[in-house]
Amino acid sequence: MTGLSFLQFVLIFGTLLLTTKPLGAYMKKVFGGERTVLTPVVGALESWIYRLSGIDPGEEMNWRRYCASVLAFSAAGAVILYVQLRFQQYLGLDRAGASGIDPALAFNTAVSFMTNTNWQAYSGETAMTYVSQMTGLAYHNFVSAAAGIAVAVAVMRGFTRASSSTLGNFWADLVRGCLFLLLPLSIAGGLFLVSQGVIQNFKPYVKARTLVGAEQTLPMGPVASQEIIKQVGTNGGGFFGANSAHPFENPTPLTNYVAMLAIFLIPAALTYQFGLMAGDTRQGWAIFACMSVLFFAGFLAANYYEQKGNPILAAHGADQAQSANSSGGNMEGKEVRFGIASSALFATMTTDASCGAVNAQHDSFTPLGGLVPLFNLMLGEVIFGGVGSGFYGMILLVVVTVFIAGLMVGRTPEYLGKKIEARDMKYATLGILIPSFVILGLAAWAAVRPSALMNLGNAGPHGLSEILYAYSSAVGNNGSAFGGLSADNWFFNNTTGWAMLLGRFFIIVPVLALAGSLAGKKRAPESLGTFPTHTPLFVALLASVTIIVAGLTHFPALSLGPIIEHLLMLSGKLY
Amino acid sequence: MKLFKQSFLMNIWLTILLGLAYPVLMTVLAQVLFPRRANGSLIMHGGKVVGSELIGQAFAAPKYFHGRPSAAGSGYDGLQSGGSNLGPTSKALMARVDGDVARERKAEGRADPVPVDLVTASGSGLDPDISPSAALWQIPTVAKARGLDESAVRALVEKYTVGRTFGLLGEPRVNVLKLNLALDASTARAP
C-alpha cells in the first residue's frame, strides 16, 4: 500500500470522525421532536404534511403498530411506483424516447427502490423518463432511506426505554428524517456537485459533432438532485447505466470524495445518536470502533489486490507498474481520474454500506479485490451500513455477541441493563439467518438452472461469483452488481425482486419485535458481574462474531467462486 | 383502513415535495448559479457543440491523441455508458487486450509493455482522461502526423496534465479532448 492511498483513507475517516458527533447530536434532537435550527424553515411544512394526511405525530405506537405503518407505507409507495413505471410514457418529460416498463422489470424496479436497494436491471439513459427519475426513483431514494432511519430510531428507543410499551411514531420519524435531515443535506451537497460538473437540467439530449466528425449524443437530465440523495440515503441507483463511474454523475476526485463521505455520514452519526439515547456515548463509540476496524481491513485488502493487478494482463503486454505518471494496477472497469485507490475505497464503502453506487465495475476487479465487496454484502452490510439498516443489522450482531459472552462467563446476557432472554435471541437469530438462507438458496437454484446460466457474462468460477453477488446484493438491499450478469429477464427480475423484499422486511419485522420486547423490560442496575459493552474487548468480540457468523455461512460458496478463481488466475487459466 | 389512507396520502404529499418541488428548486438554483456546469460543460467550436469536456470521444486519426478502449456501445456511445464487465480470467478480455496491445505497439513501433489504461476499458466507457504515461506513449506518432517537434507536443501534454486534488485525491490525468483541441489550435497558429 502506498502512502497516498493510505492518506486518502485517513482523509475520509478523519472527516467522518469530525462529523459523527455533531450530526449524531443533531439527529437525536430531530427524532426527539426537539426544536432545531431548521424548525423555523421547515416546521410549518412538517405540520402541514401531518394535517393533510390525517396524522397525529404525538401518538405513540407499540411495535406492531409501528411495523404495520412501515409496511403499509412501503407497500403503497411500491404500488404507486409500479403503476407509474408501467405508464411512464404518458406522464411527460420523456427525453429518452422511453416506453412503458414491462411487468417483470416494473415489479423488480418498484421493489428495488422501495426497499432502498436500487438494483437496476435497466439503463437510465434509455429506459426512464425524467418524470420517472424524479417522482418515482429519486423520491423513493428519500423515503426508503427515511423509513430505514425511522426503524433504526425505533430500535434505539426499544433498547433505551424501560418498562415502555411503545417505540415512537413512524410518521413523525419518517417526515422528520426527510425534512430535517435528508432534504437539507441533499440541497447543500447537490449544489456542490453541480459546481463540479454534475448536470442538472430538463433539457433534451444534446447532439454533438466530435472532432473527427462523428455524432455523439450526450444525455441530459436532473442528475445532481438524484445523485446526492443516492449517496446520502445509501440508495445507489445511478441516473445513468454506468452509475458513479459516469462523468456526468461523478466528474472529479472531489465529487468522488463527497460521494464517499455522504455514504457514511448518517450511518456513522447514528452510532453516536444511539450512545446519546443510551445515556452513555461510549456504547455508540464501541459500535463505531468495530465498524471502523472492519472498514479499514476491507479497504486494505481491496486496494492491495487491485494495485497488485492481474498477472495475466501483464503477460499479455500491459504495464501495471505504479509510477508518478500512472496509477498502474488492474484498470479494467476503472476510470483514470479515480485510479486504483479511489476506486478500491469507493467499492469498499459502497458495500460496507448498503449504497450500491459504483465508480468502477466490480465485475472486472481481481478475484480477491472483488471478494471484498462481495464479503461486505454477505456480512449483512453492517460496517456503518445502510442508513438505519446498518445500525439495526449491527444491533442484532451485538445481541448475539452479548449472548455468546454471557454463555462464556455463565451469566444471563445483558445489554444496556436489559436481560436478553430466549425470545429475544430467537428474533435476533431470525434476522441473521434468513438473509443468508435466501442468498445461498436462490444462488444454488440459479446455479443449476440452464436458463439462468445463459445470462452470465463470464464463464468459470467467475460466473458463480456473478450469481452470488446478485443475490447478496439483492438481499442486502445494496443494488450494486457484477454487471456482466444480464439481469433483465423473467427469472432474475422475479428472484432478485423477492430477495429484496425478504432481505428488507425479514430483518425489519424481527428487529422491531426485538425492540418491542426490550422496551417492555426493566433496566437492571449495573453490577460487578455485568459484562461491559464499551471496552476494546467487546469491540474485538463483536468484530469476530460479525466475521465468523458470515464467514462460516458463506465460506464454502466463496471458496468455489472468488477464492478458486484467484488460484486459477495465478496459474494463468482463462475461461 | 385508516392506515391505508394515511400511507397513500403521505406518499402523495411527500412525492410533491421531494419528487417535484425539490428537483425543480435544484434545477433553478443550478441554472442560476452554475449554468455551464449544470448543462454538461459543453465545448463549443464555431457555434457548434463538439462535445463535453467531461465525456470522452473516439479519436481514430493519428494526428489526435486517443483515449481508452470503450465498452459503451461501439465506443464512446453517450447512450450506452458502462464497462466491459469482463472478469480477470476472461478469454474475451484477453483477446481484446491482445488486439489493443498489438495495435499500440505497431503504431509506436515499440515492443515494451503498454500503459495499462490504454488497453483496459473504463468503467463508464466515456472516460475523458488518460494517464500521463498513456499520453507520453503517444507523443511520437502524433508529432509525426502533424509534422511537429516532439518537444512541442510534450510541452502541451505537460500543460494539460492535471494533478491530484489537494495533492492527494484521485490520480494525475490528461483530458484527451482538451489536449486535442489545443493541438488543433497550436497547429493552426503555426505557419
PDB file of N, CA, C and O in Angstrom, chain A residues 8 53-54 72 125 139 194 200-201 203 209-210 216-217 225 242 247 310 316-317 319 325 331-337 361 364 458 565 575, chain B residues 6 11 13 22 27 31 37-38 49-50 54 56-57 68 76 81 84-89 91 96 98 114 121 123-124 127 132-133 168 170-171:
ATOM      1  N   GLN A   8      -5.595   8.827   1.608  1.00  0.00           N
ATOM      2  CA  GLN A   8      -6.982   9.007   1.165  1.00  0.00           C
ATOM      3  C   GLN A   8      -7.933   8.413   2.184  1.00  0.00           C
ATOM      4  O   GLN A   8      -8.983   8.975   2.489  1.00  0.00           O
ATOM      5  N   SER A  53     -52.449  14.597   5.911  1.00  0.00           N
ATOM      6  CA  SER A  53     -52.509  13.132   5.851  1.00  0.00           C
ATOM      7  C   SER A  53     -53.323  12.538   6.994  1.00  0.00           C
ATOM      8  O   SER A  53     -53.408  11.324   7.119  1.00  0.00           O
ATOM      9  N   GLY A  54     -53.893  13.410   7.834  1.00  0.00           N
ATOM     10  CA  GLY A  54     -54.719  12.918   8.934  1.00  0.00           C
ATOM     11  C   GLY A  54     -53.927  12.156   9.974  1.00  0.00           C
ATOM     12  O   GLY A  54     -54.299  11.063  10.412  1.00  0.00           O
ATOM     13  N   ALA A  72     -47.228  -0.686   5.516  1.00  0.00           N
ATOM     14  CA  ALA A  72     -48.295  -0.075   4.707  1.00  0.00           C
ATOM     15  C   ALA A  72     -47.732   1.058   3.862  1.00  0.00           C
ATOM     16  O   ALA A  72     -48.046   1.179   2.668  1.00  0.00           O
ATOM     17  N   GLU A 125     -30.407   6.000 -19.094  1.00  0.00           N
ATOM     18  CA  GLU A 125     -30.395   6.968 -20.189  1.00  0.00           C
ATOM     19  C   GLU A 125     -31.318   6.587 -21.349  1.00  0.00           C
ATOM     20  O   GLU A 125     -31.678   7.439 -22.143  1.00  0.00           O
ATOM     21  N   TYR A 139     -37.568  10.067  -5.592  1.00  0.00           N
ATOM     22  CA  TYR A 139     -38.488  10.156  -4.455  1.00  0.00           C
ATOM     23  C   TYR A 139     -38.287   8.983  -3.501  1.00  0.00           C
ATOM     24  O   TYR A 139     -38.188   9.156  -2.285  1.00  0.00           O
ATOM     25  N   VAL A 194     -23.126  20.136  -8.527  1.00  0.00           N
ATOM     26  CA  VAL A 194     -23.311  20.878  -9.774  1.00  0.00           C
ATOM     27  C   VAL A 194     -22.101  21.777 -10.019  1.00  0.00           C
ATOM     28  O   VAL A 194     -21.597  21.873 -11.142  1.00  0.00           O
ATOM     29  N   GLN A 200     -27.627  19.268 -14.134  1.00  0.00           N
ATOM     30  CA  GLN A 200     -28.942  19.449 -13.501  1.00  0.00           C
ATOM     31  C   GLN A 200     -29.784  20.298 -14.438  1.00  0.00           C
ATOM     32  O   GLN A 200     -29.694  21.526 -14.436  1.00  0.00           O
ATOM     33  N   ASN A 201     -30.571  19.668 -15.272  1.00  0.00           N
ATOM     34  CA  ASN A 201     -31.414  20.405 -16.210  1.00  0.00           C
ATOM     35  C   ASN A 201     -32.540  19.495 -16.691  1.00  0.00           C
ATOM     36  O   ASN A 201     -32.561  18.309 -16.367  1.00  0.00           O
ATOM     37  N   LYS A 203     -33.267  19.499 -20.041  1.00  0.00           N
ATOM     38  CA  LYS A 203     -33.115  19.707 -21.484  1.00  0.00           C
ATOM     39  C   LYS A 203     -33.161  18.401 -22.267  1.00  0.00           C
ATOM     40  O   LYS A 203     -32.898  17.329 -21.721  1.00  0.00           O
ATOM     41  N   ARG A 209     -21.118  17.166 -32.542  1.00  0.00           N
ATOM     42  CA  ARG A 209     -20.330  16.721 -33.700  1.00  0.00           C
ATOM     43  C   ARG A 209     -18.881  16.680 -33.231  1.00  0.00           C
ATOM     44  O   ARG A 209     -18.301  17.712 -32.924  1.00  0.00           O
ATOM     45  N   THR A 210     -18.309  15.482 -33.120  1.00  0.00           N
ATOM     46  CA  THR A 210     -16.999  15.370 -32.471  1.00  0.00           C
ATOM     47  C   THR A 210     -15.884  15.860 -33.375  1.00  0.00           C
ATOM     48  O   THR A 210     -16.102  16.145 -34.558  1.00  0.00           O
ATOM     49  N   GLN A 216     -22.169  12.344 -31.554  1.00  0.00           N
ATOM     50  CA  GLN A 216     -22.239  11.767 -30.211  1.00  0.00           C
ATOM     51  C   GLN A 216     -23.428  12.387 -29.486  1.00  0.00           C
ATOM     52  O   GLN A 216     -23.575  13.607 -29.469  1.00  0.00           O
ATOM     53  N   THR A 217     -24.298  11.542 -28.937  1.00  0.00           N
ATOM     54  CA  THR A 217     -25.446  12.048 -28.200  1.00  0.00           C
ATOM     55  C   THR A 217     -25.102  12.108 -26.718  1.00  0.00           C
ATOM     56  O   THR A 217     -24.684  11.108 -26.137  1.00  0.00           O
ATOM     57  N   SER A 225     -29.633  16.387  -8.369  1.00  0.00           N
ATOM     58  CA  SER A 225     -30.616  16.262  -7.287  1.00  0.00           C
ATOM     59  C   SER A 225     -30.812  14.802  -6.907  1.00  0.00           C
ATOM     60  O   SER A 225     -31.109  14.483  -5.759  1.00  0.00           O
ATOM     61  N   ALA A 242     -23.892   3.656 -16.151  1.00  0.00           N
ATOM     62  CA  ALA A 242     -22.558   3.466 -15.572  1.00  0.00           C
ATOM     63  C   ALA A 242     -22.484   3.941 -14.128  1.00  0.00           C
ATOM     64  O   ALA A 242     -21.439   3.834 -13.491  1.00  0.00           O
ATOM     65  N   PRO A 247     -19.076  10.256 -15.976  1.00  0.00           N
ATOM     66  CA  PRO A 247     -18.541  11.583 -15.660  1.00  0.00           C
ATOM     67  C   PRO A 247     -19.623  12.626 -15.353  1.00  0.00           C
ATOM     68  O   PRO A 247     -19.343  13.590 -14.643  1.00  0.00           O
ATOM     69  N   ASN A 310      -3.421  -7.825 -12.309  1.00  0.00           N
ATOM     70  CA  ASN A 310      -3.744  -9.144 -12.832  1.00  0.00           C
ATOM     71  C   ASN A 310      -2.538  -9.680 -13.600  1.00  0.00           C
ATOM     72  O   ASN A 310      -2.157  -9.120 -14.629  1.00  0.00           O
ATOM     73  N   HIS A 316       0.062 -10.397 -21.084  1.00  0.00           N
ATOM     74  CA  HIS A 316      -0.413 -10.028 -22.419  1.00  0.00           C
ATOM     75  C   HIS A 316       0.089  -8.656 -22.849  1.00  0.00           C
ATOM     76  O   HIS A 316      -0.376  -8.110 -23.842  1.00  0.00           O
ATOM     77  N   GLY A 317       1.000  -8.057 -22.061  1.00  0.00           N
ATOM     78  CA  GLY A 317       1.661  -6.848 -22.550  1.00  0.00           C
ATOM     79  C   GLY A 317       1.209  -5.535 -21.943  1.00  0.00           C
ATOM     80  O   GLY A 317       1.553  -4.474 -22.455  1.00  0.00           O
ATOM     81  N   ASP A 319       1.314  -2.698 -18.966  1.00  0.00           N
ATOM     82  CA  ASP A 319       2.235  -2.240 -17.939  1.00  0.00           C
ATOM     83  C   ASP A 319       1.446  -1.801 -16.703  1.00  0.00           C
ATOM     84  O   ASP A 319       0.879  -0.718 -16.675  1.00  0.00           O
ATOM     85  N   ASN A 325       3.425   8.800 -13.184  1.00  0.00           N
ATOM     86  CA  ASN A 325       2.584   9.157 -14.317  1.00  0.00           C
ATOM     87  C   ASN A 325       1.448   8.185 -14.577  1.00  0.00           C
ATOM     88  O   ASN A 325       0.704   8.342 -15.539  1.00  0.00           O
ATOM     89  N   MET A 331      -6.705  -1.788 -14.195  1.00  0.00           N
ATOM     90  CA  MET A 331      -7.533  -0.648 -14.590  1.00  0.00           C
ATOM     91  C   MET A 331      -8.754  -1.047 -15.414  1.00  0.00           C
ATOM     92  O   MET A 331      -9.516  -0.180 -15.846  1.00  0.00           O
ATOM     93  N   GLU A 332      -8.953  -2.328 -15.678  1.00  0.00           N
ATOM     94  CA  GLU A 332     -10.156  -2.713 -16.414  1.00  0.00           C
ATOM     95  C   GLU A 332     -11.383  -2.338 -15.562  1.00  0.00           C
ATOM     96  O   GLU A 332     -11.485  -2.734 -14.402  1.00  0.00           O
ATOM     97  N   GLY A 333     -12.292  -1.560 -16.169  1.00  0.00           N
ATOM     98  CA  GLY A 333     -13.504  -1.170 -15.445  1.00  0.00           C
ATOM     99  C   GLY A 333     -13.320   0.005 -14.508  1.00  0.00           C
ATOM    100  O   GLY A 333     -14.230   0.349 -13.768  1.00  0.00           O
ATOM    101  N   LYS A 334     -12.136   0.616 -14.537  1.00  0.00           N
ATOM    102  CA  LYS A 334     -11.918   1.773 -13.665  1.00  0.00           C
ATOM    103  C   LYS A 334     -11.665   3.029 -14.489  1.00  0.00           C
ATOM    104  O   LYS A 334     -11.223   2.969 -15.627  1.00  0.00           O
ATOM    105  N   GLU A 335     -11.917   4.191 -13.859  1.00  0.00           N
ATOM    106  CA  GLU A 335     -11.724   5.471 -14.508  1.00  0.00           C
ATOM    107  C   GLU A 335     -10.345   6.018 -14.157  1.00  0.00           C
ATOM    108  O   GLU A 335      -9.889   5.871 -13.017  1.00  0.00           O
ATOM    109  N   VAL A 336      -9.714   6.700 -15.133  1.00  0.00           N
ATOM    110  CA  VAL A 336      -8.369   7.222 -14.880  1.00  0.00           C
ATOM    111  C   VAL A 336      -8.372   8.241 -13.739  1.00  0.00           C
ATOM    112  O   VAL A 336      -7.471   8.259 -12.907  1.00  0.00           O
ATOM    113  N   ARG A 337      -9.437   9.092 -13.676  1.00  0.00           N
ATOM    114  CA  ARG A 337      -9.406  10.131 -12.643  1.00  0.00           C
ATOM    115  C   ARG A 337      -9.480   9.545 -11.233  1.00  0.00           C
ATOM    116  O   ARG A 337      -9.096  10.195 -10.265  1.00  0.00           O
ATOM    117  N   GLN A 361     -16.319  -0.875 -12.210  1.00  0.00           N
ATOM    118  CA  GLN A 361     -17.151  -2.067 -12.380  1.00  0.00           C
ATOM    119  C   GLN A 361     -16.586  -3.231 -11.567  1.00  0.00           C
ATOM    120  O   GLN A 361     -15.522  -3.758 -11.877  1.00  0.00           O
ATOM    121  N   SER A 364     -15.103  -6.524 -12.950  1.00  0.00           N
ATOM    122  CA  SER A 364     -13.767  -6.604 -13.542  1.00  0.00           C
ATOM    123  C   SER A 364     -12.665  -6.492 -12.506  1.00  0.00           C
ATOM    124  O   SER A 364     -11.492  -6.421 -12.867  1.00  0.00           O
ATOM    125  N   ASN A 458     -19.674 -14.018 -17.615  1.00  0.00           N
ATOM    126  CA  ASN A 458     -18.352 -14.632 -17.562  1.00  0.00           C
ATOM    127  C   ASN A 458     -18.494 -16.112 -17.250  1.00  0.00           C
ATOM    128  O   ASN A 458     -19.403 -16.517 -16.532  1.00  0.00           O
ATOM    129  N   GLU A 565     -10.956 -18.842  -8.126  1.00  0.00           N
ATOM    130  CA  GLU A 565     -10.614 -18.055  -9.312  1.00  0.00           C
ATOM    131  C   GLU A 565      -9.254 -17.375  -9.129  1.00  0.00           C
ATOM    132  O   GLU A 565      -8.470 -17.250 -10.076  1.00  0.00           O
ATOM    133  N   TYR A 575     -11.078 -18.568 -19.078  1.00  0.00           N
ATOM    134  CA  TYR A 575     -12.371 -19.168 -19.413  1.00  0.00           C
ATOM    135  C   TYR A 575     -13.066 -18.397 -20.517  1.00  0.00           C
ATOM    136  O   TYR A 575     -13.055 -17.192 -20.533  1.00  0.00           O
TER     137      TYR A 575
ATOM    138  N   GLN B   6     -53.753   6.910   5.277  1.00  0.00           N
ATOM    139  CA  GLN B   6     -52.586   7.687   5.711  1.00  0.00           C
ATOM    140  C   GLN B   6     -51.363   7.379   4.846  1.00  0.00           C
ATOM    141  O   GLN B   6     -50.645   8.283   4.425  1.00  0.00           O
ATOM    142  N   ASN B  11     -47.573   9.316   0.905  1.00  0.00           N
ATOM    143  CA  ASN B  11     -46.805   9.149  -0.325  1.00  0.00           C
ATOM    144  C   ASN B  11     -47.054  10.292  -1.301  1.00  0.00           C
ATOM    145  O   ASN B  11     -46.128  10.776  -1.952  1.00  0.00           O
ATOM    146  N   TRP B  13     -48.129  13.489  -0.702  1.00  0.00           N
ATOM    147  CA  TRP B  13     -47.576  14.799  -0.302  1.00  0.00           C
ATOM    148  C   TRP B  13     -46.055  14.783  -0.375  1.00  0.00           C
ATOM    149  O   TRP B  13     -45.426  15.743  -0.815  1.00  0.00           O
ATOM    150  N   TYR B  22     -38.463  19.644  -4.943  1.00  0.00           N
ATOM    151  CA  TYR B  22     -37.016  19.615  -4.702  1.00  0.00           C
ATOM    152  C   TYR B  22     -36.184  19.616  -5.991  1.00  0.00           C
ATOM    153  O   TYR B  22     -35.303  20.475  -6.158  1.00  0.00           O
ATOM    154  N   THR B  27     -32.904  22.602  -9.879  1.00  0.00           N
ATOM    155  CA  THR B  27     -32.619  22.963 -11.264  1.00  0.00           C
ATOM    156  C   THR B  27     -32.541  24.478 -11.412  1.00  0.00           C
ATOM    157  O   THR B  27     -31.639  25.010 -12.066  1.00  0.00           O
ATOM    158  N   GLN B  31     -29.179  26.315 -12.478  1.00  0.00           N
ATOM    159  CA  GLN B  31     -29.129  27.084 -13.724  1.00  0.00           C
ATOM    160  C   GLN B  31     -28.720  28.528 -13.477  1.00  0.00           C
ATOM    161  O   GLN B  31     -28.088  29.155 -14.318  1.00  0.00           O
ATOM    162  N   ARG B  37     -21.859  24.394 -15.959  1.00  0.00           N
ATOM    163  CA  ARG B  37     -21.714  23.077 -15.343  1.00  0.00           C
ATOM    164  C   ARG B  37     -23.025  22.297 -15.399  1.00  0.00           C
ATOM    165  O   ARG B  37     -23.044  21.110 -15.733  1.00  0.00           O
ATOM    166  N   ALA B  38     -24.125  22.979 -15.068  1.00  0.00           N
ATOM    167  CA  ALA B  38     -25.425  22.297 -14.978  1.00  0.00           C
ATOM    168  C   ALA B  38     -25.862  21.761 -16.333  1.00  0.00           C
ATOM    169  O   ALA B  38     -26.658  20.832 -16.419  1.00  0.00           O
ATOM    170  N   VAL B  49     -21.705  22.426 -31.001  1.00  0.00           N
ATOM    171  CA  VAL B  49     -21.238  21.640 -29.869  1.00  0.00           C
ATOM    172  C   VAL B  49     -20.290  20.551 -30.386  1.00  0.00           C
ATOM    173  O   VAL B  49     -20.680  19.736 -31.215  1.00  0.00           O
ATOM    174  N   VAL B  50     -19.042  20.574 -29.913  1.00  0.00           N
ATOM    175  CA  VAL B  50     -18.142  19.488 -30.330  1.00  0.00           C
ATOM    176  C   VAL B  50     -18.076  18.384 -29.284  1.00  0.00           C
ATOM    177  O   VAL B  50     -17.461  17.342 -29.509  1.00  0.00           O
ATOM    178  N   LEU B  54     -16.298  16.680 -20.145  1.00  0.00           N
ATOM    179  CA  LEU B  54     -16.350  15.575 -19.186  1.00  0.00           C
ATOM    180  C   LEU B  54     -16.527  14.218 -19.848  1.00  0.00           C
ATOM    181  O   LEU B  54     -16.372  13.187 -19.211  1.00  0.00           O
ATOM    182  N   GLY B  56     -15.662  11.477 -22.801  1.00  0.00           N
ATOM    183  CA  GLY B  56     -14.656  11.094 -23.778  1.00  0.00           C
ATOM    184  C   GLY B  56     -15.233  10.897 -25.176  1.00  0.00           C
ATOM    185  O   GLY B  56     -16.430  10.714 -25.344  1.00  0.00           O
ATOM    186  N   GLN B  57     -14.370  10.966 -26.195  1.00  0.00           N
ATOM    187  CA  GLN B  57     -14.788  10.740 -27.576  1.00  0.00           C
ATOM    188  C   GLN B  57     -13.814   9.763 -28.226  1.00  0.00           C
ATOM    189  O   GLN B  57     -12.694   9.599 -27.767  1.00  0.00           O
ATOM    190  N   ARG B  68      -9.117   5.690 -24.092  1.00  0.00           N
ATOM    191  CA  ARG B  68      -9.028   4.277 -23.731  1.00  0.00           C
ATOM    192  C   ARG B  68     -10.023   3.452 -24.542  1.00  0.00           C
ATOM    193  O   ARG B  68     -10.970   3.995 -25.103  1.00  0.00           O
ATOM    194  N   TYR B  76     -17.568   4.880 -26.952  1.00  0.00           N
ATOM    195  CA  TYR B  76     -17.941   6.239 -26.569  1.00  0.00           C
ATOM    196  C   TYR B  76     -19.354   6.616 -27.008  1.00  0.00           C
ATOM    197  O   TYR B  76     -19.600   7.746 -27.408  1.00  0.00           O
ATOM    198  N   SER B  81     -23.613   3.991 -21.642  1.00  0.00           N
ATOM    199  CA  SER B  81     -22.491   4.011 -20.722  1.00  0.00           C
ATOM    200  C   SER B  81     -22.351   2.678 -20.007  1.00  0.00           C
ATOM    201  O   SER B  81     -23.335   2.004 -19.739  1.00  0.00           O
ATOM    202  N   SER B  84     -16.881  -3.119 -19.615  1.00  0.00           N
ATOM    203  CA  SER B  84     -16.947  -4.396 -20.328  1.00  0.00           C
ATOM    204  C   SER B  84     -17.527  -5.475 -19.430  1.00  0.00           C
ATOM    205  O   SER B  84     -18.118  -6.437 -19.901  1.00  0.00           O
ATOM    206  N   ASN B  85     -17.359  -5.317 -18.113  1.00  0.00           N
ATOM    207  CA  ASN B  85     -17.770  -6.316 -17.132  1.00  0.00           C
ATOM    208  C   ASN B  85     -17.131  -7.676 -17.383  1.00  0.00           C
ATOM    209  O   ASN B  85     -17.670  -8.702 -16.984  1.00  0.00           O
ATOM    210  N   LEU B  86     -15.989  -7.675 -18.043  1.00  0.00           N
ATOM    211  CA  LEU B  86     -15.273  -8.933 -18.215  1.00  0.00           C
ATOM    212  C   LEU B  86     -14.380  -9.164 -17.003  1.00  0.00           C
ATOM    213  O   LEU B  86     -13.723  -8.245 -16.512  1.00  0.00           O
ATOM    214  N   GLY B  87     -14.382 -10.391 -16.527  1.00  0.00           N
ATOM    215  CA  GLY B  87     -13.631 -10.728 -15.322  1.00  0.00           C
ATOM    216  C   GLY B  87     -12.159 -10.950 -15.603  1.00  0.00           C
ATOM    217  O   GLY B  87     -11.728 -11.004 -16.760  1.00  0.00           O
ATOM    218  N   PRO B  88     -11.367 -11.095 -14.535  1.00  0.00           N
ATOM    219  CA  PRO B  88      -9.914 -11.200 -14.682  1.00  0.00           C
ATOM    220  C   PRO B  88      -9.437 -12.492 -15.350  1.00  0.00           C
ATOM    221  O   PRO B  88      -8.301 -12.566 -15.795  1.00  0.00           O
ATOM    222  N   THR B  89     -10.308 -13.503 -15.434  1.00  0.00           N
ATOM    223  CA  THR B  89      -9.875 -14.735 -16.109  1.00  0.00           C
ATOM    224  C   THR B  89     -10.678 -14.954 -17.388  1.00  0.00           C
ATOM    225  O   THR B  89     -10.929 -16.085 -17.798  1.00  0.00           O
ATOM    226  N   LYS B  91     -11.401 -15.052 -21.262  1.00  0.00           N
ATOM    227  CA  LYS B  91     -10.753 -15.190 -22.577  1.00  0.00           C
ATOM    228  C   LYS B  91     -11.061 -13.988 -23.455  1.00  0.00           C
ATOM    229  O   LYS B  91     -10.205 -13.465 -24.163  1.00  0.00           O
ATOM    230  N   ARG B  96      -9.302  -9.149 -26.429  1.00  0.00           N
ATOM    231  CA  ARG B  96      -9.401  -7.717 -26.707  1.00  0.00           C
ATOM    232  C   ARG B  96      -8.095  -7.011 -26.355  1.00  0.00           C
ATOM    233  O   ARG B  96      -7.595  -6.171 -27.116  1.00  0.00           O
ATOM    234  N   ASP B  98      -5.094  -8.300 -26.249  1.00  0.00           N
ATOM    235  CA  ASP B  98      -4.086  -8.668 -27.256  1.00  0.00           C
ATOM    236  C   ASP B  98      -4.187  -7.752 -28.469  1.00  0.00           C
ATOM    237  O   ASP B  98      -3.176  -7.252 -28.977  1.00  0.00           O
ATOM    238  N   VAL B 114       2.648  -1.808 -22.630  1.00  0.00           N
ATOM    239  CA  VAL B 114       1.832  -0.627 -22.928  1.00  0.00           C
ATOM    240  C   VAL B 114       1.197  -0.121 -21.627  1.00  0.00           C
ATOM    241  O   VAL B 114       0.747  -0.933 -20.820  1.00  0.00           O
ATOM    242  N   ALA B 121     -10.603  -1.168 -20.697  1.00  0.00           N
ATOM    243  CA  ALA B 121     -11.801  -0.340 -20.882  1.00  0.00           C
ATOM    244  C   ALA B 121     -12.176   0.302 -19.555  1.00  0.00           C
ATOM    245  O   ALA B 121     -12.040  -0.297 -18.494  1.00  0.00           O
ATOM    246  N   GLY B 123     -14.686   2.238 -16.642  1.00  0.00           N
ATOM    247  CA  GLY B 123     -15.936   1.829 -16.014  1.00  0.00           C
ATOM    248  C   GLY B 123     -17.150   2.420 -16.696  1.00  0.00           C
ATOM    249  O   GLY B 123     -18.201   1.793 -16.766  1.00  0.00           O
ATOM    250  N   SER B 124     -17.029   3.632 -17.223  1.00  0.00           N
ATOM    251  CA  SER B 124     -18.176   4.298 -17.833  1.00  0.00           C
ATOM    252  C   SER B 124     -18.216   4.089 -19.337  1.00  0.00           C
ATOM    253  O   SER B 124     -19.253   4.267 -19.964  1.00  0.00           O
ATOM    254  N   ASP B 127     -14.770   7.557 -20.337  1.00  0.00           N
ATOM    255  CA  ASP B 127     -13.664   8.183 -19.611  1.00  0.00           C
ATOM    256  C   ASP B 127     -13.022   9.268 -20.470  1.00  0.00           C
ATOM    257  O   ASP B 127     -12.515   8.984 -21.554  1.00  0.00           O
ATOM    258  N   PRO B 132      -0.934  10.346 -17.643  1.00  0.00           N
ATOM    259  CA  PRO B 132       0.204  10.995 -18.315  1.00  0.00           C
ATOM    260  C   PRO B 132       1.079   9.974 -19.046  1.00  0.00           C
ATOM    261  O   PRO B 132       1.552  10.258 -20.151  1.00  0.00           O
ATOM    262  N   SER B 133       1.260   8.786 -18.478  1.00  0.00           N
ATOM    263  CA  SER B 133       2.039   7.741 -19.161  1.00  0.00           C
ATOM    264  C   SER B 133       1.470   7.433 -20.536  1.00  0.00           C
ATOM    265  O   SER B 133       2.199   7.298 -21.516  1.00  0.00           O
ATOM    266  N   LEU B 168      -3.639  14.766  -3.359  1.00  0.00           N
ATOM    267  CA  LEU B 168      -3.988  13.567  -2.612  1.00  0.00           C
ATOM    268  C   LEU B 168      -5.073  12.727  -3.290  1.00  0.00           C
ATOM    269  O   LEU B 168      -4.921  11.518  -3.452  1.00  0.00           O
ATOM    270  N   GLY B 170      -7.649  11.154  -6.071  1.00  0.00           N
ATOM    271  CA  GLY B 170      -7.671  10.808  -7.482  1.00  0.00           C
ATOM    272  C   GLY B 170      -6.268  10.581  -8.020  1.00  0.00           C
ATOM    273  O   GLY B 170      -5.338  10.295  -7.264  1.00  0.00           O
ATOM    274  N   GLU B 171      -6.117  10.711  -9.341  1.00  0.00           N
ATOM    275  CA  GLU B 171      -4.846  10.409  -9.995  1.00  0.00           C
ATOM    276  C   GLU B 171      -4.522  11.493 -11.008  1.00  0.00           C
ATOM    277  O   GLU B 171      -5.420  12.149 -11.531  1.00  0.00           O
TER     278      GLU B 171
END
